[in-house]
Amino acid sequence: AQSVAQPEDQVNVAEGNPLTVKCTYSVSGNPYLFWYVQYPNRGLQFLLKYITGDNLVKGSYGFEAEFNKSQTSFHLKKPSALVSDSALYFCAVRDQDSNYQLIWGAGTKLIIKP
Amino acid sequence: NAGVTQTPKFQVLKTGQSMTLQCAQDMNHNSMYWYRQDPGMGLRLIYYSASEGTTDKGEVPNGYNVSRLNKREFSLRLESAAPSQTSVYFCASRQDIMNTEAFFGQGTRLTVV
């Protein structure tokens, strides 16, 4: 069965420093991967996706993610964190064995300190 | 462009009461979904509708029913609410079930007492 793991419940980063939010996956077939962000009391917003092609995917708000097939990872990154990046981040993988539903990680709370 | 609209935003129910959560999207998407979000558990799929006229169970369907009323609307019904159904519920839509991203409503915070 497909699965996705976000090994860190919380990540703390100082403003201006680079940030990484980790995601690993397990799929059969080609992985289709997504990152979403959730601000307090809001629905999830799409950040970026990897379907095929370049391993470095660029998305909204200056975020990017690196697909690494050998490590089965899809880590979210940003070169310089902003306080406004503080939110809950979710990684998801498409499950081709269950009618292409999205399987979600448990989420990582990102806290950017001034 | 409103995107995905959910109503109500908040609801308190007594155990055993019923209610329907409404969801509508104006993006002409084919697929619609209902999720629940609980602390530390991410999103869990309750039911989905891959296209108008079809509905299927997700990971946690017990205690819920759904109706895909038309292409725009997908409702979630709790026939007899239980405290275990206290959660935040999200409706989402996608252009199709394959590669496209999902768009989410703002959520319904439901408390069952």
Coordinates of N, CA and C in Angstrom, one line a residue:
Chain A
A1 N 0.8 -1.2 0.0 CA 0.0 0.0 0.0 C 0.9 1.2 0.0
Q2 N 0.3 2.3 -0.6 CA 1.1 3.5 -0.7 C 1.1 4.2 0.7
S3 N 2.1 4.9 1.0 CA 2.1 5.6 2.3 C 3.1 6.8 2.2
V4 N 2.9 7.7 3.1 CA 3.8 8.9 3.1 C 4.0 9.2 4.6
A5 N 5.3 9.6 4.9 CA 5.7 9.9 6.3 C 6.3 11.2 6.4
Q6 N 5.9 12.0 7.4 CA 6.6 13.2 7.7 C 7.2 13.0 9.1
P7 N 8.5 12.8 9.2 CA 9.1 12.3 10.4 C 9.1 13.3 11.5
E8 N 8.9 14.6 11.2 CA 9.0 15.6 12.2 C 7.6 16.2 12.5
D9 N 7.2 16.2 13.8 CA 6.0 16.9 14.1 C 6.1 18.4 14.0
Q10 N 7.3 18.9 14.4 CA 7.5 20.3 14.4 C 8.9 20.6 14.0
V11 N 9.1 21.8 13.2 CA 10.4 22.2 12.8 C 10.5 23.7 13.2
N12 N 11.5 24.1 13.9 CA 11.8 25.5 14.3 C 12.9 26.0 13.6
V13 N 12.7 27.2 13.0 CA 13.8 27.8 12.2 C 13.8 29.3 12.5
A14 N 14.9 29.9 12.5 CA 15.0 31.4 12.7 C 14.8 32.1 11.3
E15 N 14.1 33.2 11.4 CA 13.8 34.0 10.2 C 15.1 34.3 9.5
G16 N 15.1 34.1 8.2 CA 16.2 34.3 7.3 C 17.1 33.1 7.0
N17 N 16.9 32.1 7.9 CA 17.6 30.8 7.7 C 16.9 30.0 6.7
P18 N 17.6 29.0 6.0 CA 17.0 28.1 5.2 C 16.1 27.1 6.0
L19 N 15.1 26.6 5.4 CA 14.2 25.6 6.0 C 14.1 24.4 5.2
T20 N 13.9 23.3 5.8 CA 13.6 22.0 5.2 C 12.5 21.3 6.0
V21 N 11.5 20.8 5.3 CA 10.4 20.0 5.9 C 10.5 18.7 5.2
K22 N 10.6 17.6 5.9 CA 10.9 16.3 5.3 C 9.7 15.5 5.0
C23 N 9.8 14.7 3.9 CA 8.7 13.8 3.5 C 9.3 12.6 2.8
T24 N 9.0 11.4 3.3 CA 9.4 10.2 2.6 C 8.1 9.5 2.2
Y25 N 8.2 8.6 1.1 CA 7.1 8.0 0.6 C 7.3 6.5 0.2
S26 N 6.3 5.8 0.1 CA 6.4 4.4 -0.4 C 5.2 4.2 -1.4
V27 N 5.6 3.9 -2.6 CA 4.6 3.7 -3.6 C 5.0 2.6 -4.6
S28 N 4.0 2.0 -5.2 CA 4.2 1.1 -6.3 C 4.1 1.9 -7.6
G29 N 4.9 1.8 -8.5 CA 4.9 2.6 -9.7 C 5.5 4.0 -9.5
N30 N 5.2 4.8 -10.5 CA 5.8 6.2 -10.4 C 5.1 7.0 -9.4
P31 N 5.9 7.7 -8.6 CA 5.3 8.5 -7.5 C 4.8 9.9 -8.1
Y32 N 3.6 10.3 -7.6 CA 3.1 11.6 -7.9 C 2.9 12.2 -6.5
L33 N 3.7 13.3 -6.3 CA 3.8 13.9 -4.9 C 3.4 15.3 -4.9
F34 N 2.9 15.7 -3.7 CA 2.3 17.0 -3.6 C 2.7 17.6 -2.2
W35 N 2.8 18.9 -2.1 CA 2.9 19.6 -0.9 C 1.8 20.7 -0.8
Y36 N 1.2 20.7 0.5 CA 0.2 21.7 0.8 C 0.6 22.4 2.1
V37 N 0.0 23.6 2.2 CA 0.2 24.4 3.4 C -1.2 24.7 4.0
Q38 N -1.3 24.7 5.3 CA -2.5 25.1 6.0 C -2.2 26.1 7.1
Y39 N -2.8 27.3 6.9 CA -2.7 28.4 7.8 C -3.8 28.2 8.9
P40 N -3.7 28.8 10.1 CA -4.7 28.6 11.1 C -6.1 28.9 10.7
N41 N -7.0 27.9 11.0 CA -8.4 28.1 10.7 C -8.7 28.2 9.2
R42 N -7.9 27.7 8.4 CA -8.1 27.7 6.9 C -8.0 26.3 6.3
G43 N -8.5 26.2 5.1 CA -8.3 25.0 4.4 C -6.9 24.9 3.9
L44 N -6.6 23.7 3.3 CA -5.2 23.5 2.7 C -5.1 24.2 1.4
Q45 N -3.9 24.7 1.2 CA -3.6 25.3 -0.1 C -2.4 24.6 -0.8
F46 N -2.6 24.4 -2.1 CA -1.6 23.7 -2.9 C -0.3 24.6 -3.0
L47 N 0.8 23.9 -2.8 CA 2.1 24.6 -3.0 C 2.8 24.2 -4.2
L48 N 3.0 22.9 -4.4 CA 3.7 22.4 -5.6 C 3.5 20.9 -5.7
K49 N 3.8 20.4 -6.9 CA 3.7 18.9 -7.2 C 4.8 18.4 -8.0
Y50 N 5.1 17.1 -7.9 CA 6.1 16.4 -8.8 C 5.3 15.4 -9.5
I51 N 5.3 15.4 -10.8 CA 4.7 14.4 -11.6 C 5.8 13.6 -12.4
T52 N 6.6 14.4 -13.1 CA 7.7 13.8 -13.8 C 8.7 15.0 -14.2
G53 N 9.9 14.6 -14.7 CA 10.8 15.7 -15.2 C 11.8 16.1 -14.1
D54 N 12.1 17.3 -14.1 CA 13.2 17.9 -13.2 C 12.9 17.5 -11.8
N55 N 14.0 17.1 -11.1 CA 13.8 16.7 -9.7 C 13.6 17.8 -8.8
L56 N 13.9 19.0 -9.2 CA 13.7 20.2 -8.3 C 12.5 20.9 -8.9
V57 N 11.5 21.0 -8.0 CA 10.2 21.5 -8.4 C 10.0 22.9 -7.7
K58 N 9.6 23.9 -8.4 CA 9.4 25.2 -7.8 C 7.9 25.4 -7.6
G59 N 7.5 26.1 -6.5 CA 6.1 26.3 -6.2 C 5.8 27.7 -5.7
S60 N 4.7 27.8 -5.0 CA 4.3 29.1 -4.6 C 5.1 29.6 -3.4
Y61 N 5.1 30.9 -3.2 CA 5.6 31.6 -2.0 C 7.1 31.3 -1.8
G62 N 7.8 31.0 -2.9 CA 9.3 30.8 -2.9 C 9.7 29.4 -2.4
F63 N 8.7 28.5 -2.2 CA 9.1 27.1 -1.9 C 9.5 26.3 -3.1
E64 N 10.3 25.3 -2.8 CA 10.7 24.3 -3.8 C 10.8 23.0 -3.1
A65 N 10.8 21.9 -3.9 CA 10.9 20.6 -3.3 C 11.8 19.8 -4.2
E66 N 12.6 18.9 -3.5 CA 13.5 18.1 -4.3 C 13.1 16.6 -4.2
F67 N 12.9 16.1 -5.4 CA 12.5 14.7 -5.5 C 13.8 13.8 -5.6
N68 N 13.8 12.8 -4.7 CA 15.0 12.0 -4.7 C 14.5 10.5 -4.8
K69 N 14.6 9.9 -5.9 CA 14.0 8.6 -6.1 C 14.8 7.5 -5.3
S70 N 16.1 7.6 -5.2 CA 16.8 6.6 -4.5 C 16.6 6.6 -3.0
Q71 N 16.3 7.8 -2.5 CA 16.0 7.9 -1.0 C 14.5 8.0 -0.8
T72 N 13.7 7.9 -1.8 CA 12.2 8.0 -1.7 C 11.8 9.1 -0.9
S73 N 12.4 10.3 -1.2 CA 12.0 11.5 -0.4 C 11.6 12.6 -1.3
F74 N 10.9 13.6 -0.7 CA 10.4 14.7 -1.4 C 10.3 15.9 -0.4
H75 N 11.5 16.4 0.0 CA 11.6 17.4 1.0 C 11.3 18.8 0.5
L76 N 10.6 19.5 1.3 CA 10.2 20.9 1.0 C 11.3 21.8 1.5
K77 N 11.6 22.8 0.7 CA 12.7 23.7 1.1 C 12.4 25.1 0.7
K78 N 13.1 26.0 1.5 CA 13.0 27.4 1.1 C 14.3 28.1 1.6
P79 N 15.0 28.9 0.7 CA 16.3 29.4 1.0 C 16.3 30.3 2.2
S80 N 15.3 31.1 2.4 CA 15.3 32.1 3.5 C 13.9 32.2 4.1
A81 N 13.7 31.7 5.3 CA 12.4 31.6 5.9 C 11.9 33.0 6.3
L82 N 10.5 33.1 6.2 CA 9.8 34.3 6.7 C 8.9 33.9 7.9
V83 N 8.7 34.8 8.8 CA 7.8 34.6 9.9 C 6.4 34.1 9.4
S84 N 6.0 34.7 8.3 CA 4.7 34.4 7.7 C 4.6 32.9 7.1
D85 N 5.8 32.3 7.0 CA 5.8 30.9 6.6 C 5.3 29.9 7.7
S86 N 5.2 30.4 8.9 CA 4.7 29.6 10.0 C 3.3 29.0 9.7
A87 N 3.2 27.7 9.7 CA 2.0 27.1 9.3 C 2.2 25.6 9.4
L88 N 1.1 24.8 9.1 CA 1.2 23.4 9.1 C 1.4 22.9 7.6
Y89 N 2.3 22.0 7.4 CA 2.6 21.6 6.0 C 2.4 20.1 5.9
F90 N 1.7 19.8 4.8 CA 1.3 18.4 4.5 C 1.9 17.9 3.2
C91 N 2.5 16.7 3.2 CA 2.9 16.0 2.0 C 1.9 15.0 1.7
A92 N 1.7 14.8 0.4 CA 0.7 13.8 -0.1 C 1.2 13.0 -1.3
V93 N 0.8 11.8 -1.4 CA 1.2 11.0 -2.6 C -0.1 10.4 -3.2
R94 N 0.0 10.3 -4.5 CA -1.2 9.7 -5.2 C -1.1 8.2 -5.1
D95 N -2.3 7.6 -4.7 CA -2.3 6.2 -4.5 C -3.0 5.6 -5.8
Q96 N -2.2 5.0 -6.6 CA -2.8 4.5 -7.9 C -3.5 3.2 -7.7
D97 N -3.4 2.6 -6.5 CA -4.1 1.4 -6.1 C -5.5 1.6 -5.6
S98 N -5.8 2.9 -5.2 CA -7.1 3.2 -4.6 C -7.7 4.3 -5.4
N99 N -7.8 4.1 -6.7 CA -8.5 5.1 -7.6 C -7.9 6.5 -7.5
Y100 N -6.5 6.5 -7.4 CA -5.7 7.7 -7.5 C -6.0 8.7 -6.3
Q101 N -6.5 8.2 -5.2 CA -6.7 9.1 -4.1 C -5.4 9.6 -3.6
L102 N -5.4 10.7 -2.8 CA -4.3 11.3 -2.2 C -4.1 10.7 -0.8
I103 N -3.0 10.2 -0.5 CA -2.6 9.7 0.8 C -1.8 10.8 1.5
W104 N -2.2 11.1 2.7 CA -1.6 12.3 3.4 C -0.7 11.9 4.5
G105 N 0.4 12.7 4.6 CA 1.2 12.6 5.8 C 0.5 13.3 7.0
A106 N 1.0 13.1 8.2 CA 0.3 13.6 9.4 C 0.5 15.1 9.6
G107 N 1.4 15.7 8.8 CA 1.6 17.1 8.9 C 2.8 17.5 9.7
T108 N 3.5 18.6 9.4 CA 4.6 19.2 10.2 C 4.3 20.6 10.4
K109 N 4.4 20.9 11.7 CA 4.2 22.3 12.1 C 5.5 23.1 12.0
L110 N 5.5 24.1 11.2 CA 6.7 24.9 10.9 C 6.6 26.2 11.7
I111 N 7.5 26.5 12.6 CA 7.6 27.7 13.3 C 8.8 28.5 13.0
I112 N 8.6 29.7 12.5 CA 9.7 30.6 12.1 C 9.7 31.7 13.2
K113 N 10.9 31.8 13.8 CA 11.0 32.7 14.9 C 11.8 34.0 14.4
P114 N 11.3 35.2 14.8 CA 11.9 36.4 14.4 C 13.4 36.5 14.9
Chain B
N1 N -14.1 34.5 -8.0 CA -14.1 33.1 -8.1 C -14.1 32.5 -6.7
A2 N -15.2 31.9 -6.2 CA -15.2 31.5 -4.8 C -14.4 30.2 -4.6
G3 N -14.3 29.3 -5.6 CA -13.5 28.1 -5.3 C -14.4 27.0 -4.7
V4 N -14.1 26.6 -3.5 CA -14.8 25.5 -2.8 C -15.5 26.2 -1.6
T5 N -16.8 26.1 -1.4 CA -17.5 26.7 -0.4 C -18.2 25.7 0.5
Q6 N -17.9 25.7 1.8 CA -18.5 24.8 2.7 C -19.4 25.6 3.7
T7 N -20.5 24.9 4.1 CA -21.3 25.5 5.1 C -21.8 24.3 6.0
P8 N -22.0 24.5 7.3 CA -21.6 25.8 8.1 C -20.1 25.8 8.4
K9 N -19.6 26.8 9.0 CA -18.3 26.9 9.4 C -18.1 26.2 10.8
F10 N -19.1 26.4 11.6 CA -19.1 25.8 13.0 C -20.4 25.1 13.3
Q11 N -20.4 24.0 14.1 CA -21.6 23.4 14.5 C -21.4 22.6 15.7
V12 N -22.3 22.7 16.6 CA -22.3 21.9 17.8 C -23.6 21.0 17.8
L13 N -23.4 19.7 17.9 CA -24.5 18.8 17.9 C -24.6 18.0 19.2
K14 N -25.7 17.5 19.6 CA -25.9 16.6 20.7 C -25.8 15.2 20.1
T15 N -25.3 14.3 20.9 CA -25.2 12.9 20.5 C -26.5 12.4 20.0
G16 N -26.5 11.8 18.8 CA -27.7 11.2 18.2 C -28.4 12.2 17.2
Q17 N -28.1 13.4 17.2 CA -28.6 14.4 16.3 C -28.1 14.1 14.9
S18 N -28.8 14.6 13.9 CA -28.3 14.5 12.5 C -28.0 15.8 11.9
M19 N -27.2 15.9 10.9 CA -26.9 17.1 10.2 C -26.3 16.8 8.8
T20 N -26.4 17.8 8.0 CA -25.7 17.7 6.6 C -24.8 18.8 6.4
L21 N -23.6 18.5 6.0 CA -22.6 19.5 5.7 C -22.7 19.7 4.2
Q22 N -22.7 20.9 3.8 CA -22.8 21.3 2.4 C -21.5 21.7 1.8
C23 N -21.3 21.3 0.5 CA -20.1 21.7 -0.2 C -20.4 22.0 -1.7
A24 N -19.9 23.1 -2.2 CA -20.1 23.5 -3.6 C -18.9 24.0 -4.1
Q25 N -18.6 23.7 -5.4 CA -17.4 24.2 -6.1 C -17.8 24.8 -7.4
D26 N -17.2 25.9 -7.8 CA -17.5 26.6 -9.0 C -16.4 26.5 -10.1
M27 N -15.6 25.5 -10.0 CA -14.4 25.3 -10.9 C -14.7 24.3 -12.0
N28 N -15.9 23.7 -12.0 CA -16.2 22.7 -13.0 C -15.4 21.4 -12.8
H29 N -15.0 21.2 -11.6 CA -14.2 20.0 -11.3 C -15.1 18.7 -11.3
N30 N -14.5 17.6 -11.7 CA -15.2 16.4 -11.8 C -15.2 15.6 -10.5
S31 N -14.1 15.7 -9.7 CA -14.0 14.9 -8.5 C -14.1 15.8 -7.3
M32 N -14.8 15.2 -6.3 CA -15.0 15.9 -5.0 C -14.8 14.9 -3.9
Y33 N -14.4 15.5 -2.7 CA -13.9 14.7 -1.6 C -14.4 15.3 -0.3
W34 N -14.6 14.4 0.7 CA -14.8 14.8 2.1 C -13.7 14.1 2.9
Y35 N -13.0 15.0 3.7 CA -12.0 14.6 4.6 C -12.3 15.0 6.1
R36 N -11.8 14.3 7.0 CA -11.8 14.8 8.4 C -10.3 15.0 8.8
Q37 N -10.1 16.0 9.6 CA -8.8 16.3 10.1 C -8.8 16.2 11.6
D38 N -8.0 15.4 12.2 CA -7.8 15.2 13.6 C -6.4 15.4 14.0
P39 N -6.1 16.0 15.2 CA -4.8 16.3 15.6 C -3.8 15.1 15.4
G40 N -2.7 15.3 14.8 CA -1.7 14.3 14.6 C -2.0 13.2 13.7
M41 N -3.1 13.3 13.0 CA -3.5 12.2 12.1 C -3.6 12.7 10.6
G42 N -3.3 13.9 10.3 CA -3.4 14.3 8.9 C -4.8 14.3 8.5
L43 N -5.0 14.1 7.2 CA -6.3 14.1 6.6 C -6.7 12.6 6.3
R44 N -7.9 12.3 6.7 CA -8.4 11.0 6.4 C -9.7 11.1 5.5
L45 N -9.7 10.3 4.4 CA -10.7 10.4 3.4 C -12.0 9.7 3.9
I46 N -13.1 10.4 3.9 CA -14.4 9.8 4.4 C -15.1 9.1 3.2
Y47 N -15.4 10.0 2.2 CA -16.0 9.5 0.9 C -15.5 10.4 -0.2
Y48 N -15.6 9.9 -1.4 CA -15.3 10.7 -2.5 C -16.2 10.4 -3.7
S49 N -16.2 11.3 -4.6 CA -17.0 11.2 -5.8 C -16.1 11.5 -7.0
A50 N -15.7 10.4 -7.7 CA -14.7 10.6 -8.8 C -15.4 11.4 -10.0
S51 N -16.6 11.3 -10.1 CA -17.3 12.0 -11.2 C -18.8 12.1 -10.8
E52 N -19.5 13.0 -11.4 CA -20.9 13.2 -11.2 C -21.6 11.8 -11.3
G53 N -22.4 11.5 -10.3 CA -23.2 10.3 -10.4 C -22.5 9.1 -9.7
T54 N -21.3 9.3 -9.2 CA -20.6 8.2 -8.5 C -20.2 8.6 -7.2
T55 N -20.2 7.7 -6.2 CA -19.6 7.9 -4.9 C -19.0 6.7 -4.4
D56 N -17.9 6.8 -3.6 CA -17.2 5.7 -3.1 C -16.7 5.9 -1.7
K57 N -16.6 4.9 -1.0 CA -16.1 5.0 0.4 C -14.6 5.2 0.4
G58 N -14.2 6.0 1.4 CA -12.7 6.2 1.6 C -12.3 5.4 2.8
E59 N -11.3 6.0 3.5 CA -10.7 5.2 4.6 C -11.6 5.1 5.9
V60 N -12.4 6.1 6.1 CA -13.2 6.1 7.4 C -14.7 6.5 7.1
P61 N -15.4 5.6 6.4 CA -16.8 6.0 6.0 C -17.9 5.7 7.0
N62 N -17.6 4.9 8.1 CA -18.6 4.5 9.0 C -19.3 5.7 9.7
G63 N -20.6 5.8 9.7 CA -21.3 6.8 10.4 C -21.6 8.0 9.5
Y64 N -21.2 7.9 8.2 CA -21.4 9.0 7.3 C -22.1 8.5 6.0
N65 N -22.8 9.4 5.3 CA -23.3 9.2 4.0 C -23.1 10.4 3.2
V66 N -23.1 10.2 1.8 CA -22.8 11.4 1.0 C -23.8 11.3 -0.2
S67 N -24.0 12.5 -0.8 CA -24.8 12.7 -2.0 C -24.1 13.6 -2.9
R68 N -23.9 13.1 -4.2 CA -23.3 14.0 -5.2 C -24.6 14.6 -5.9
L69 N -25.0 15.7 -5.5 CA -26.3 16.2 -6.0 C -26.3 16.6 -7.4
N70 N -25.1 17.1 -7.9 CA -24.9 17.5 -9.3 C -23.4 17.7 -9.4
K71 N -22.9 18.2 -10.5 CA -21.5 18.4 -10.6 C -20.9 19.3 -9.6
R72 N -21.6 20.3 -9.2 CA -21.1 21.3 -8.3 C -21.1 20.9 -6.8
E73 N -22.1 20.1 -6.4 CA -22.4 20.0 -5.0 C -22.2 18.6 -4.5
F74 N -21.6 18.5 -3.3 CA -21.3 17.2 -2.7 C -21.6 17.3 -1.2
S75 N -22.6 16.7 -0.7 CA -22.9 16.9 0.7 C -22.6 15.6 1.5
L76 N -22.3 15.9 2.8 CA -21.9 14.9 3.8 C -23.0 14.8 4.9
R77 N -23.5 13.7 5.2 CA -24.6 13.6 6.2 C -24.1 12.7 7.4
L78 N -24.4 13.2 8.6 CA -24.2 12.4 9.8 C -25.6 12.1 10.2
E79 N -26.0 10.8 10.2 CA -27.3 10.4 10.5 C -27.6 10.4 12.1
S80 N -26.6 10.0 12.8 CA -26.7 9.9 14.3 C -25.3 10.3 14.9
A81 N -25.1 11.5 15.1 CA -23.8 12.0 15.5 C -23.3 11.3 16.8
A82 N -22.0 11.1 16.8 CA -21.3 10.5 18.0 C -20.2 11.4 18.4
P83 N -19.8 11.4 19.6 CA -18.6 12.2 20.1 C -17.4 11.9 19.3
S84 N -17.2 10.7 18.8 CA -16.0 10.3 18.0 C -16.0 11.1 16.6
Q85 N -17.1 11.7 16.3 CA -17.2 12.4 15.0 C -16.8 13.9 15.2
T86 N -16.5 14.3 16.4 CA -15.9 15.6 16.6 C -14.6 15.8 15.9
S87 N -14.6 16.7 15.0 CA -13.5 16.9 14.1 C -13.6 18.1 13.3
V88 N -12.6 18.4 12.4 CA -12.7 19.4 11.4 C -12.9 18.7 10.1
Y89 N -13.9 19.1 9.4 CA -14.3 18.5 8.1 C -13.9 19.4 6.9
F90 N -13.3 18.8 5.9 CA -12.9 19.6 4.8 C -13.5 18.9 3.5
C91 N -14.0 19.8 2.7 CA -14.4 19.4 1.4 C -13.3 19.8 0.4
A92 N -13.1 19.0 -0.6 CA -12.1 19.4 -1.6 C -12.6 18.9 -3.0
S93 N -12.0 19.6 -4.0 CA -12.3 19.1 -5.4 C -11.1 19.1 -6.2
R94 N -11.1 18.3 -7.3 CA -10.0 18.2 -8.2 C -10.6 18.1 -9.6
Q95 N -9.8 18.6 -10.6 CA -10.3 18.5 -12.0 C -10.6 17.1 -12.3
D96 N -9.7 16.2 -12.0 CA -10.0 14.8 -12.2 C -9.2 14.0 -11.2
I97 N -9.3 12.7 -11.2 CA -8.7 11.9 -10.2 C -7.2 11.5 -10.4
M98 N -6.7 12.0 -11.5 CA -5.3 11.6 -11.9 C -4.2 12.4 -11.3
N99 N -3.8 13.5 -12.0 CA -2.6 14.2 -11.6 C -2.8 15.5 -11.0
T100 N -4.0 16.0 -11.0 CA -4.3 17.4 -10.6 C -4.3 17.6 -9.1
E101 N -4.0 18.8 -8.7 CA -4.1 19.2 -7.3 C -5.5 19.4 -6.8
A102 N -5.6 19.3 -5.5 CA -6.9 19.5 -4.9 C -7.1 20.9 -4.4
F103 N -8.3 21.4 -4.4 CA -8.6 22.7 -3.8 C -9.6 22.5 -2.7
F104 N -9.3 23.1 -1.6 CA -10.1 22.9 -0.3 C -11.0 24.0 0.1
G105 N -12.1 23.7 0.7 CA -12.9 24.6 1.4 C -12.2 25.0 2.7
Q106 N -12.9 25.9 3.4 CA -12.3 26.5 4.7 C -12.5 25.6 5.9
G107 N -13.4 24.6 5.7 CA -13.5 23.6 6.8 C -14.8 23.9 7.6
T108 N -15.3 22.8 8.3 CA -16.4 22.9 9.2 C -15.9 22.3 10.5
R109 N -15.9 23.1 11.6 CA -15.5 22.6 12.9 C -16.7 22.0 13.6
L110 N -16.8 20.7 13.8 CA -18.0 20.1 14.3 C -17.6 19.5 15.7
T111 N -18.5 19.9 16.7 CA -18.3 19.3 18.0 C -19.6 18.5 18.4
V112 N -19.4 17.3 18.8 CA -20.5 16.5 19.2 C -20.4 16.3 20.7
V113 N -21.5 16.7 21.4 CA -21.4 16.6 22.9 C -22.4 15.6 23.4

